[in-house]
Amino acid sequence: MPSLIDLTLEGRKVGQRRPWPRVVVDASVWTFAAAELAHGRWSLLGLWGEPATVHMAIMDGQTAEIAVVSLDCPNRSFPSVGRHHPPARRLERAINDLFGLSAEGSPDARPWLDHNRWGVRFPLGDRIDALPKAAPYRFLAAEGDGLHQIAVGPVHAGIIEPGHFRFTASGETVVRLEQRLGYVHKGIDGLMTGASLARGVQLAARTSGDSTVAYAYAFSRAAEAALDLVIPDRAVFLRALLAELERLANHLGDIGAICNDASFALMHAHCGVLRESVLRAAGAAFGHRLMRDVIVPGGVSRDIGADGVQAIRAALDNIRLRFPALVELYDNTASLQDRTVDTGTLKPPLARQYAAGGYVGRASGRTFDARRTLAYPPYDSLRFDVPVLDEGDVNARVWIRVREVEQSLSLIDQILSRLPQGPTRTEVPLGGEVRESMAIVEGFRGDVLVWLRLRNGLIERCHMRDPSWFQWPLLEAVIENNIVADFPLCNKSFNCSYSGHDL
Amino acid sequence: MRKLLFESVFRQPLTERAPLPDDAAVAELATALGQAARRRLGRSLSIREVDAGSCNGCELEIHALNNAYYDIERFGLRFVASPRHADVLMVTGPVTKNMREALERTYHATPNPKWVVAVGDCARNGGCFAGSYAVVGGVSAVIPVDLHIPGCPPAPTAMLQGLLALLERADAGAVTL
Ligand code: SF4
């Protein structure tokens, strides 16, 4: 069996040196890689375009080796990966919408992000005029006696992001769910092009509001790797502190919100209070409740003072005091378990096929956690467990979050007690020639990937891949044969990002 | 389980802790807000939130208004599921071109009299997404706006302040905090 190393030896090594190689390959090697993905020997981490090139990030699950393979597309097309490996399909549709590079042989050539409203087609490629009239979007067919459709969105009933869900149901049972996304597409890849690193990190931090730390973290790590920049130890630890606070706040919010969708508002109220205590501590320590714009290339923009440390410790103590009782309440409430156990089950093989990140993957037997598998500092020197379950239902996704809350509490303790002294930021060199790199950071939702190429210190191309790209399609799969009323529970237990996905 | 349930109901976590410095300010603000709402609308004000392309950061803080610290419902202010039940549209995001029509339709589905509050820097003028091929840039480019609440995202207290300003000055035309 060829390893990723063999594959990279076949191609022509280019620019990117750290931390993983990138090679330019020909169409046959590209297709070979797609077949290996389809056989499950490798996982797809990302697939993105440039005006005349496509790139694919691949990981060998056995060895945690990662490589980027690139294919030039002089004819404005490339052999479809999605034809062999379904997780690539939406990514290919997005590449076509943005760059006009078509995936040859793809079973799904419908637009994805492009709703024909931009006034232009292929905005990042050879721009052409939009179609005079948008063709109606063809939802996939589901036929049979007594089936009916339920259309939901883009404006939902709650305070949530916009997207469209098309259910086909037989009575109460969902036969098929199809998502249509792209409503919050802001053209971030386009705005990144030509931007400075300072503006780039600002955009990265506004890609998905709940993962503002994770995005700034991944972006900054990519920029630093490209520039061979080593940042101060104190900044390394502060970044992990920020990331764990973000994880803690989001998991607490999610646990409550999932229970709320099972009409257990009591859990929601208590978890909401704990979440708020984390946000207030973060606000006291870093001047912003969501900790936005704190991580920047070169380090962090704000240091933490003694009162900040104290605010965080106080919030943690309070969570330690209150959280166990809430967990017990969850565990002992039959009416709640009745809704979450065996609901929306994601089978481990499917989680593996889609390389599902975060609690979605880890509740379905996938052990990947970028903090452990890729062991970037300071996590390589911190003690923590990566909780994994096999059940794959809503309940399992709740329990992974519960365990991760406990792990984050312990990680924050370790970080605060070992916080090195010294500067928190270092000068970012301009880096004259072309520099490129990639970084993967574990956000609360899963692995955030950022691939970056700089020229004369400016961003020539930046691609960010949210974990949701590989989680959204799985949500479609798990809802099948559940009742319509369980959709909110399934949806909340996934909590996919719209903005991060739509970009 | 029952014991636990009652314990959690009766043991109020918030009262056991020293009040946070801005709790007093929040309470004062909230009282003023409640009075203004009552004066203007009788008993209640219904808010429909519309995400027209935000990063979701603004939504997270709007959610926080519902938590036990801010508990916005005490003042008769509540979030409703349908624009047809709403007095106020709270709109976030730089209005993406893909959301423009949905926002317009939501606006038209909201009965008069109605107010539009644009929440966040994006909703004011597109924020850092201004100039993109994919965004319109600011809510007022699509529907008339009565109030802008700046911030990225604005903290819950800033939103309470904004709602108060809206109720007190709603007749004076568009307000900017
Ligand atoms: S104002 Fe800030 S928080 Fe709100 S949507 Fe825009 S980027 Fe996100």
XYZ file of C-alpha atoms and ligand atoms in Angstrom:
688
model
C 0.000 0.000 0.000
C 1.496 3.316 -1.007
C 1.958 5.769 1.809
C 1.446 9.477 1.508
C 5.200 9.837 1.353
C 5.314 7.752 -1.832
C 2.668 9.949 -3.335
C 4.506 13.110 -2.496
C 7.705 11.656 -3.991
C 5.902 11.189 -7.283
C 4.960 14.817 -7.544
C 7.011 17.964 -7.915
C 7.655 19.542 -4.534
C 6.831 23.201 -4.383
C 7.057 26.267 -2.173
C 5.398 25.104 0.959
C 7.953 23.559 3.294
C 6.389 23.749 6.674
C 4.914 21.949 8.313
C 3.611 19.629 5.588
C 4.722 19.174 1.984
C 2.817 20.313 -1.066
C 3.392 18.649 -4.412
C 2.138 19.333 -7.900
C 0.897 16.129 -9.483
C -0.600 15.107 -12.813
C -4.167 14.003 -13.380
C -3.411 10.315 -12.957
C -1.874 10.785 -9.500
C -4.752 13.099 -8.597
C -7.251 10.407 -9.538
C -5.211 7.776 -7.727
C -5.405 9.901 -4.578
C -9.179 10.176 -5.032
C -9.420 6.392 -5.261
C -7.369 5.965 -2.072
C -9.726 8.375 -0.331
C -12.656 6.349 -1.591
C -11.097 3.170 -0.218
C -10.852 4.806 3.152
C -7.076 4.597 3.362
C -6.746 8.366 3.564
C -9.001 11.154 4.793
C -9.889 14.299 2.924
C -9.053 17.403 4.961
C -9.819 20.033 2.371
C -10.273 20.751 -1.325
C -10.019 24.274 -2.670
C -9.241 26.233 -5.760
C -7.207 29.029 -7.244
C -7.831 30.656 -10.613
C -6.103 27.810 -12.484
C -5.232 25.189 -9.855
C -6.988 22.892 -7.433
C -5.520 21.714 -4.147
C -6.426 18.828 -1.919
C -5.226 18.257 1.647
C -5.033 14.612 2.629
C -4.236 12.821 5.848
C -3.081 9.287 6.394
C -5.083 8.291 9.446
C -2.589 5.600 10.493
C 0.470 7.802 10.626
C -1.090 11.278 10.885
C 1.017 12.254 7.855
C -0.481 15.160 5.956
C 0.201 16.407 2.441
C -1.282 18.827 -0.042
C -1.500 17.730 -3.660
C -2.108 20.268 -6.389
C -3.240 19.910 -9.949
C -3.002 22.572 -12.653
C -6.204 23.014 -14.619
C -5.270 24.546 -17.980
C -8.631 23.455 -19.418
C -10.569 24.887 -16.497
C -11.522 21.461 -15.278
C -10.119 18.673 -13.138
C -11.050 15.033 -12.560
C -13.782 14.924 -9.943
C -12.822 13.608 -6.532
C -16.447 13.671 -5.433
C -17.286 11.088 -8.051
C -15.303 8.576 -6.014
C -15.476 10.177 -2.595
C -18.777 11.917 -1.694
C -17.300 14.211 1.016
C -15.623 16.175 -1.794
C -18.826 17.024 -3.647
C -19.909 20.240 -1.980
C -16.331 21.471 -1.985
C -16.151 20.890 -5.734
C -19.419 22.714 -6.278
C -18.016 25.653 -4.311
C -14.804 25.610 -6.375
C -16.860 25.766 -9.538
C -18.999 28.638 -8.204
C -16.010 30.725 -7.131
C -13.364 29.919 -9.744
C -15.214 28.382 -12.684
C -13.155 25.179 -12.515
C -15.460 22.258 -13.130
C -15.133 18.815 -11.608
C -15.205 16.472 -14.562
C -17.453 13.480 -14.048
C -19.006 14.857 -10.888
C -22.430 13.414 -10.186
C -23.624 16.782 -8.867
C -22.950 19.864 -10.955
C -25.526 22.124 -9.268
C -24.320 25.443 -7.921
C -23.745 25.584 -4.169
C -22.695 28.986 -2.805
C -23.795 30.877 -5.919
C -27.513 31.713 -5.840
C -27.107 33.895 -8.934
C -27.411 37.058 -6.865
C -23.855 38.338 -6.951
C -24.184 40.038 -10.333
C -21.147 38.073 -11.447
C -20.203 34.436 -11.956
C -16.864 32.921 -10.953
C -15.976 36.016 -8.886
C -12.491 34.717 -8.044
C -11.738 33.305 -11.489
C -12.483 34.713 -14.950
C -15.416 36.835 -13.861
C -18.355 36.772 -16.234
C -21.823 38.279 -16.046
C -24.426 36.540 -13.956
C -27.125 34.561 -15.682
C -30.042 36.769 -16.752
C -32.414 34.680 -14.670
C -31.673 32.241 -11.891
C -32.747 28.739 -12.754
C -34.825 27.197 -9.982
C -32.697 25.052 -7.704
C -33.361 21.377 -8.326
C -33.782 19.540 -5.058
C -33.087 15.845 -5.228
C -36.156 13.756 -5.855
C -37.814 11.548 -3.275
C -40.775 9.711 -4.683
C -43.340 7.376 -3.278
C -46.879 7.133 -2.039
C -47.945 9.653 0.538
C -44.680 11.570 0.699
C -44.871 15.262 1.390
C -42.311 18.033 1.552
C -41.650 20.503 4.332
C -39.615 23.569 3.427
C -37.885 25.447 6.244
C -35.818 28.609 6.028
C -33.694 30.484 5.165
C -35.194 32.584 7.978
C -35.727 30.172 10.861
C -38.002 30.579 13.838
C -35.254 31.061 16.416
C -32.224 33.295 16.811
C -30.087 31.261 14.458
C -28.206 31.534 11.214
C -30.032 31.301 7.896
C -30.140 28.227 5.695
C -32.757 26.188 3.912
C -33.868 22.680 4.797
C -36.070 20.628 2.553
C -37.601 17.633 4.290
C -39.418 14.883 2.504
C -41.515 13.014 5.024
C -43.805 10.051 5.156
C -46.190 11.001 7.897
C -43.891 11.993 10.734
C -40.885 10.065 9.500
C -38.191 11.877 7.557
C -37.371 10.072 4.345
C -34.871 12.597 3.091
C -33.440 15.877 4.217
C -31.641 18.096 1.792
C -29.842 21.233 2.840
C -29.334 24.284 0.756
C -26.738 26.644 2.150
C -24.768 29.656 0.957
C -27.105 32.332 2.321
C -24.404 33.883 4.473
C -21.689 33.782 1.843
C -19.715 36.979 2.358
C -16.908 36.366 -0.125
C -14.217 36.078 2.531
C -11.760 34.248 0.249
C -12.086 37.148 -2.172
C -11.595 39.779 0.548
C -8.483 37.955 1.741
C -6.805 38.235 -1.646
C -4.364 41.121 -1.565
C -5.007 41.869 2.117
C -2.327 42.493 4.723
C -1.816 39.980 7.512
C -3.433 42.407 9.959
C -6.591 42.585 7.884
C -6.400 38.879 7.142
C -6.515 37.885 10.782
C -9.384 40.306 11.359
C -11.359 38.597 8.597
C -10.392 35.161 9.875
C -11.707 36.118 13.318
C -15.043 37.041 11.756
C -15.515 33.883 9.746
C -17.521 32.076 12.382
C -18.476 34.049 15.476
C -18.407 31.163 17.919
C -14.948 30.098 16.716
C -13.333 33.498 16.528
C -10.399 32.299 18.628
C -9.956 29.082 16.646
C -9.886 30.905 13.310
C -7.485 33.608 14.429
C -5.368 30.865 15.973
C -5.227 28.755 12.805
C -4.650 31.790 10.598
C -1.830 33.078 12.798
C -0.166 29.674 13.000
C -0.285 29.385 9.208
C 1.217 32.853 8.793
C 3.970 32.131 11.313
C 4.833 28.796 9.731
C 5.037 30.488 6.340
C 7.374 33.133 7.733
C 9.441 30.739 9.885
C 8.467 32.801 12.870
C 8.809 31.534 16.432
C 6.518 33.281 18.885
C 7.153 33.870 22.603
C 6.298 31.029 25.000
C 3.864 33.159 26.937
C 1.853 33.759 23.761
C 1.838 30.031 23.007
C 0.229 29.335 26.378
C -2.148 32.295 26.252
C -3.454 31.100 22.887
C -4.324 27.715 24.331
C -5.987 29.467 27.270
C -8.148 31.454 24.855
C -8.970 28.358 22.828
C -10.034 26.388 25.908
C -12.174 29.248 27.210
C -13.898 29.372 23.842
C -14.436 25.616 23.890
C -15.788 25.789 27.430
C -18.235 28.601 26.676
C -19.539 26.910 23.529
C -19.876 23.442 25.022
C -21.768 24.843 27.997
C -24.069 26.744 25.674
C -24.606 23.675 23.481
C -25.366 21.267 26.306
C -28.063 23.639 27.533
C -29.433 24.310 24.063
C -29.717 20.609 23.199
C -31.656 19.968 26.413
C -33.834 22.982 25.662
C -34.865 21.374 22.383
C -36.049 18.430 24.436
C -38.123 20.907 26.455
C -35.796 20.762 29.398
C -35.427 24.489 29.868
C -34.005 24.100 33.363
C -30.743 22.724 31.975
C -30.684 25.504 29.423
C -31.083 28.168 32.084
C -28.310 26.793 34.278
C -25.913 26.124 31.421
C -26.627 29.644 30.145
C -25.545 31.080 33.471
C -22.313 29.081 33.409
C -21.636 30.131 29.828
C -22.205 33.761 30.776
C -19.737 33.416 33.647
C -17.072 32.263 31.186
C -17.808 35.153 28.816
C -17.619 37.675 31.655
C -14.331 36.239 32.849
C -13.021 36.388 29.291
C -14.206 39.974 29.038
C -12.438 40.866 32.275
C -9.241 39.089 31.278
C -8.974 39.996 27.605
C -11.278 42.987 27.120
C -13.708 41.154 24.843
C -16.345 38.620 25.830
C -15.764 36.438 22.776
C -12.008 37.106 22.902
C -12.027 38.519 19.415
C -8.873 40.011 17.869
C -6.668 38.796 20.713
C -4.706 36.217 18.712
C -2.682 37.855 15.940
C 0.279 36.752 13.822
C 3.341 37.090 16.031
C 1.571 36.339 19.315
C -1.340 37.877 21.184
C -2.425 41.510 21.222
C -3.295 41.604 24.924
C -1.556 40.194 27.932
C -3.463 38.921 30.909
C -3.107 40.573 34.309
C -3.435 39.168 37.819
C -7.081 40.230 38.029
C -7.774 38.514 34.721
C -6.288 35.284 36.033
C -8.378 35.676 39.141
C -11.578 36.252 37.156
C -10.958 33.102 35.162
C -10.163 31.062 38.273
C -13.356 32.271 39.929
C -15.434 31.311 36.897
C -13.782 27.907 36.812
C -14.414 27.309 40.509
C -18.056 28.154 40.025
C -18.345 25.743 37.090
C -16.638 22.996 39.075
C -19.142 23.557 41.828
C -22.269 23.640 39.648
C -21.572 21.531 36.609
C -21.505 18.038 38.197
C -25.053 18.479 39.498
C -26.211 19.466 36.015
C -24.522 16.435 34.517
C -26.246 14.265 37.071
C -29.547 15.920 36.299
C -29.043 15.190 32.610
C -28.063 11.620 33.318
C -30.977 10.955 35.653
C -33.795 12.549 33.733
C -35.645 9.851 31.872
C -37.736 12.259 29.798
C -34.584 13.904 28.532
C -32.761 10.665 27.801
C -35.869 9.444 26.056
C -35.309 12.126 23.445
C -31.533 11.901 23.103
C -30.701 8.188 23.305
C -30.832 6.459 19.935
C -31.811 9.688 18.199
C -29.913 10.864 15.128
C -27.374 8.071 15.131
C -24.241 8.579 13.065
C -22.606 5.250 12.323
C -18.820 5.145 12.805
C -17.993 4.141 9.191
C -19.770 7.238 7.898
C -17.988 9.465 10.412
C -14.711 7.949 9.229
C -15.554 8.380 5.558
C -16.297 12.070 6.055
C -13.369 12.559 8.442
C -15.880 14.174 10.765
C -14.166 16.414 13.267
C -14.973 17.473 16.805
C -17.715 15.991 18.970
C -19.501 14.708 15.836
C -16.577 12.446 14.952
C -15.587 11.598 18.508
C -19.125 10.547 19.423
C -18.937 8.106 16.503
C -15.643 6.384 17.223
C -13.266 8.718 15.404
C -10.338 9.527 17.677
C -8.955 12.475 15.738
C -8.368 15.618 17.779
C -5.883 18.060 16.266
C -4.608 18.961 19.729
C -3.551 15.340 20.245
C -3.126 13.858 16.761
C -1.083 16.796 15.481
C 0.149 17.790 18.952
C 0.965 21.434 18.354
C 2.413 23.417 21.241
C 1.546 23.880 24.027
C -0.760 20.843 23.869
C 2.232 18.576 23.349
C 3.224 19.370 26.940
C -0.215 19.396 28.590
C -2.101 16.451 30.067
C -5.582 15.762 28.714
C -7.783 12.941 27.481
C -9.597 12.805 24.167
C -12.997 11.304 25.019
C -14.390 8.956 22.362
C -17.697 7.069 22.199
C -19.149 4.719 19.609
C -22.895 5.190 19.975
C -23.068 8.202 17.667
C -26.466 9.425 18.879
C -27.503 12.808 20.270
C -26.796 11.488 23.758
C -23.228 10.553 22.810
C -22.622 13.999 21.366
C -23.832 15.502 24.644
C -21.514 13.264 26.655
C -18.481 14.096 24.518
C -19.172 17.757 25.267
C -19.558 17.027 28.970
C -16.214 15.229 29.056
C -14.568 17.964 27.028
C -15.809 20.579 29.485
C -14.001 18.622 32.203
C -10.866 18.367 30.092
C -10.903 22.083 29.312
C -11.228 22.921 32.998
C -8.152 20.848 33.701
C -6.252 22.285 30.723
C -6.965 25.843 31.820
C -5.685 25.002 35.307
C -2.478 23.610 33.886
C -2.036 26.586 31.569
C -2.590 29.157 34.318
C -0.219 27.432 36.701
C 2.501 27.111 34.080
C 2.048 30.417 32.264
C 5.590 31.497 31.306
C 6.730 35.054 31.930
C 8.017 37.295 29.176
C 6.827 39.084 26.066
C 3.576 38.144 24.342
C 4.275 39.300 20.849
C 7.086 39.401 18.364
C 7.694 41.461 15.254
C 6.311 39.893 12.076
C 8.860 40.033 9.236
C 7.621 40.949 5.786
C 8.971 37.777 4.147
C 9.905 39.053 0.710
C 9.462 36.146 -1.663
C 6.558 33.769 -1.915
C 5.824 31.923 1.307
C 3.130 29.376 1.953
C 1.949 27.140 4.701
C -0.993 25.398 6.273
C -2.222 25.088 9.836
C -4.840 22.971 11.544
C -6.231 23.930 14.924
C -8.851 22.173 17.035
C -11.791 24.520 17.474
C -14.727 23.627 19.716
C -16.578 22.218 16.711
C -13.641 20.383 15.170
C -10.543 21.023 13.100
C -10.216 24.403 11.405
C -7.806 24.349 8.455
C -6.115 27.421 7.013
C -3.934 27.351 3.929
C -2.090 30.526 3.156
C 0.228 31.897 0.515
C 1.952 35.229 0.998
C 3.745 37.372 -1.532
C 5.734 40.373 -0.378
C 3.983 40.169 2.951
C 0.502 40.346 1.454
C -1.984 37.518 1.164
C -2.038 36.070 -2.313
C -4.478 33.310 -1.462
C -6.008 32.210 1.814
C -8.407 29.326 2.114
C -10.131 28.474 5.363
C -12.036 25.241 5.798
C -14.569 24.936 8.594
C -15.195 21.513 10.155
C -18.851 21.975 9.195
C -18.123 21.159 5.566
C -17.835 17.512 6.582
C -20.507 17.623 9.295
C -23.438 19.183 7.425
C -23.806 16.248 4.994
C -23.764 13.836 7.929
C -26.646 15.691 9.524
C -28.619 14.880 6.374
C -27.744 11.243 6.862
C -28.590 10.934 10.571
C -32.042 12.468 10.374
C -33.290 9.751 8.043
C -35.938 7.573 9.712
C -36.186 9.924 12.673
C -39.320 11.936 13.175
C -39.494 15.553 12.054
C -39.805 16.692 15.666
C -36.376 15.255 16.436
C -34.682 17.402 13.844
C -34.000 20.322 16.206
C -32.302 17.914 18.600
C -30.166 16.360 15.892
C -29.371 19.764 14.456
C -28.415 21.263 17.791
C -26.271 18.270 18.697
C -24.271 18.862 15.499
C -24.376 22.654 15.785
C -22.776 23.141 12.388
C -21.635 26.612 11.432
C -23.408 28.386 8.592
C -21.137 31.390 8.358
C -17.944 29.317 8.581
C -19.234 27.007 5.887
C -20.706 29.656 3.599
C -17.654 31.884 4.112
C -33.513 13.077 40.421
C -36.415 14.926 42.001
C -34.248 16.056 44.875
C -31.689 17.357 42.463
C -34.290 19.108 40.433
C -35.630 20.973 43.418
C -32.180 21.769 44.635
C -31.351 23.375 41.313
C -34.598 25.271 41.321
C -34.275 26.681 44.801
C -30.562 27.148 45.110
C -30.131 30.274 43.066
C -26.564 30.298 41.819
C -26.563 34.019 41.136
C -27.563 35.183 44.574
C -24.752 33.252 46.225
C -22.089 35.212 44.460
C -20.905 38.716 45.092
C -22.648 40.996 42.603
C -20.531 41.764 39.596
C -19.609 45.405 39.126
C -21.942 46.038 36.235
C -24.947 44.220 37.698
C -26.266 47.443 39.221
C -25.891 49.217 35.911
C -27.720 46.424 34.128
C -30.573 46.534 36.625
C -30.927 50.288 36.329
C -30.848 50.127 32.574
C -33.365 47.339 32.546
C -35.810 49.204 34.759
C -35.641 52.271 32.555
C -36.130 50.056 29.543
C -39.147 48.356 31.068
C -40.783 51.683 31.884
C -40.155 53.085 28.443
C -41.558 49.976 26.809
C -44.685 50.133 28.946
C -45.218 53.799 28.220
C -44.960 53.282 24.545
C -46.470 49.906 23.986
C -48.521 48.994 26.963
C -47.208 45.752 28.253
C -44.804 44.223 25.844
C -42.514 44.541 22.895
C -41.902 41.614 20.583
C -38.626 41.279 18.756
C -37.943 39.162 15.710
C -34.269 38.539 15.084
C -33.055 38.232 11.494
C -29.554 37.114 10.615
C -28.927 38.646 7.213
C -25.378 37.376 6.880
C -23.652 37.819 10.209
C -20.698 35.793 11.464
C -23.032 34.647 14.238
C -21.128 36.621 16.874
C -23.964 39.132 17.153
C -26.462 36.269 17.557
C -24.466 34.809 20.421
C -24.772 38.067 22.323
C -28.449 38.469 21.432
C -28.955 34.993 22.881
C -27.249 36.157 26.043
C -30.070 38.670 26.555
C -32.242 35.667 27.338
C -29.958 34.217 29.991
C -30.655 34.586 33.698
C -28.237 37.511 34.071
C -30.080 39.792 31.663
C -33.426 37.979 31.518
C -34.880 40.380 28.993
C -38.384 38.947 29.350
C -38.777 40.533 32.789
C -39.420 43.830 31.050
C -41.981 42.567 28.622
C -39.407 42.339 25.880
C -39.402 38.997 24.167
C -38.121 37.277 21.093
C -40.793 35.816 18.858
C -40.646 33.187 16.144
C -42.489 34.997 13.395
C -42.167 38.481 11.917
C -45.955 38.591 11.988
C -45.806 38.726 15.783
C -43.085 41.343 15.933
C -42.858 45.054 16.689
C -39.119 45.203 16.197
C -36.811 43.544 13.696
C -33.307 43.129 15.036
C -31.126 42.633 11.997
C -27.487 41.549 11.969
C -24.865 41.086 9.299
C -23.599 42.946 6.258
C -26.712 41.732 4.352
C -25.372 39.212 1.917
C -26.740 39.356 -1.580
C -28.025 35.826 -1.054
C -30.062 37.020 1.963
C -31.319 40.304 0.576
C -34.654 39.012 -0.657
C -35.324 37.034 2.522
C -34.705 40.181 4.582
C -37.029 42.245 2.404
C -39.727 39.621 2.654
C -39.357 39.407 6.414
C -39.641 43.185 6.646
C -42.816 43.222 4.588
C -44.263 40.408 6.672
C -43.878 42.514 9.812
C -47.016 44.539 10.595
C -46.922 48.322 11.060
C -45.971 50.108 13.202
C -42.538 48.517 13.299
C -38.977 49.460 14.085
C -35.766 48.113 12.644
C -32.683 47.858 14.812
C -29.412 47.143 13.022
C -27.161 45.275 15.449
C -23.380 45.256 15.044
C -20.785 46.961 12.895
C -21.619 44.756 9.917
C -25.262 45.785 9.984
C -24.265 49.434 10.085
C -22.194 49.538 6.927
C -20.940 46.078 6.072
C -18.164 46.214 8.670
C -15.046 44.458 7.533
C -16.966 42.741 4.729
C -17.847 46.003 2.988
C -16.797 45.998 -0.640
C -17.203 42.279 -1.209
C -18.976 41.135 -4.370
C -21.236 39.061 -2.122
C -22.583 41.654 0.315
C -24.903 44.617 0.009
C -23.254 46.390 2.946
C -25.444 47.647 5.762
C -29.076 46.990 6.591
C -30.203 50.509 5.675
C -29.248 49.806 2.070
C -32.115 47.308 1.996
C -34.754 48.402 4.525
C -35.195 51.590 6.594
C -33.335 51.450 9.911
C -34.457 53.224 13.089
C -31.464 52.463 15.251
C -27.889 51.283 14.903
C -26.178 49.546 17.799
C -22.443 49.438 17.113
C -20.016 46.810 18.317
C -18.459 43.629 17.056
C -20.513 42.195 18.568
C -22.202 44.702 20.886
C -22.283 43.415 24.462
C -25.734 42.566 25.857
C -25.709 45.753 27.946
C -25.134 47.807 24.801
C -28.139 46.136 23.242
C -30.310 46.916 26.263
C -29.147 50.527 26.047
C -29.986 50.544 22.381
C -33.505 49.255 22.916
C -34.041 51.887 25.574
C -32.868 54.618 23.240
C -35.180 53.298 20.572
C -38.198 53.426 22.829
C -37.379 56.876 24.146
C -36.501 58.479 20.872
C -38.389 56.477 18.311
C -40.203 59.518 16.968
C -37.061 61.491 16.323
C -36.150 59.503 13.215
C -33.100 57.294 12.850
C -30.943 57.173 15.951
C -27.305 56.256 16.133
C -25.806 55.443 19.484
S -20.615 42.952 13.738
Fe -18.950 41.586 14.282
S -19.960 40.029 15.530
Fe -21.572 41.063 14.399
S -21.824 39.886 12.547
Fe -20.353 41.484 12.081
S -18.373 40.523 12.396
Fe -19.886 39.270 13.437
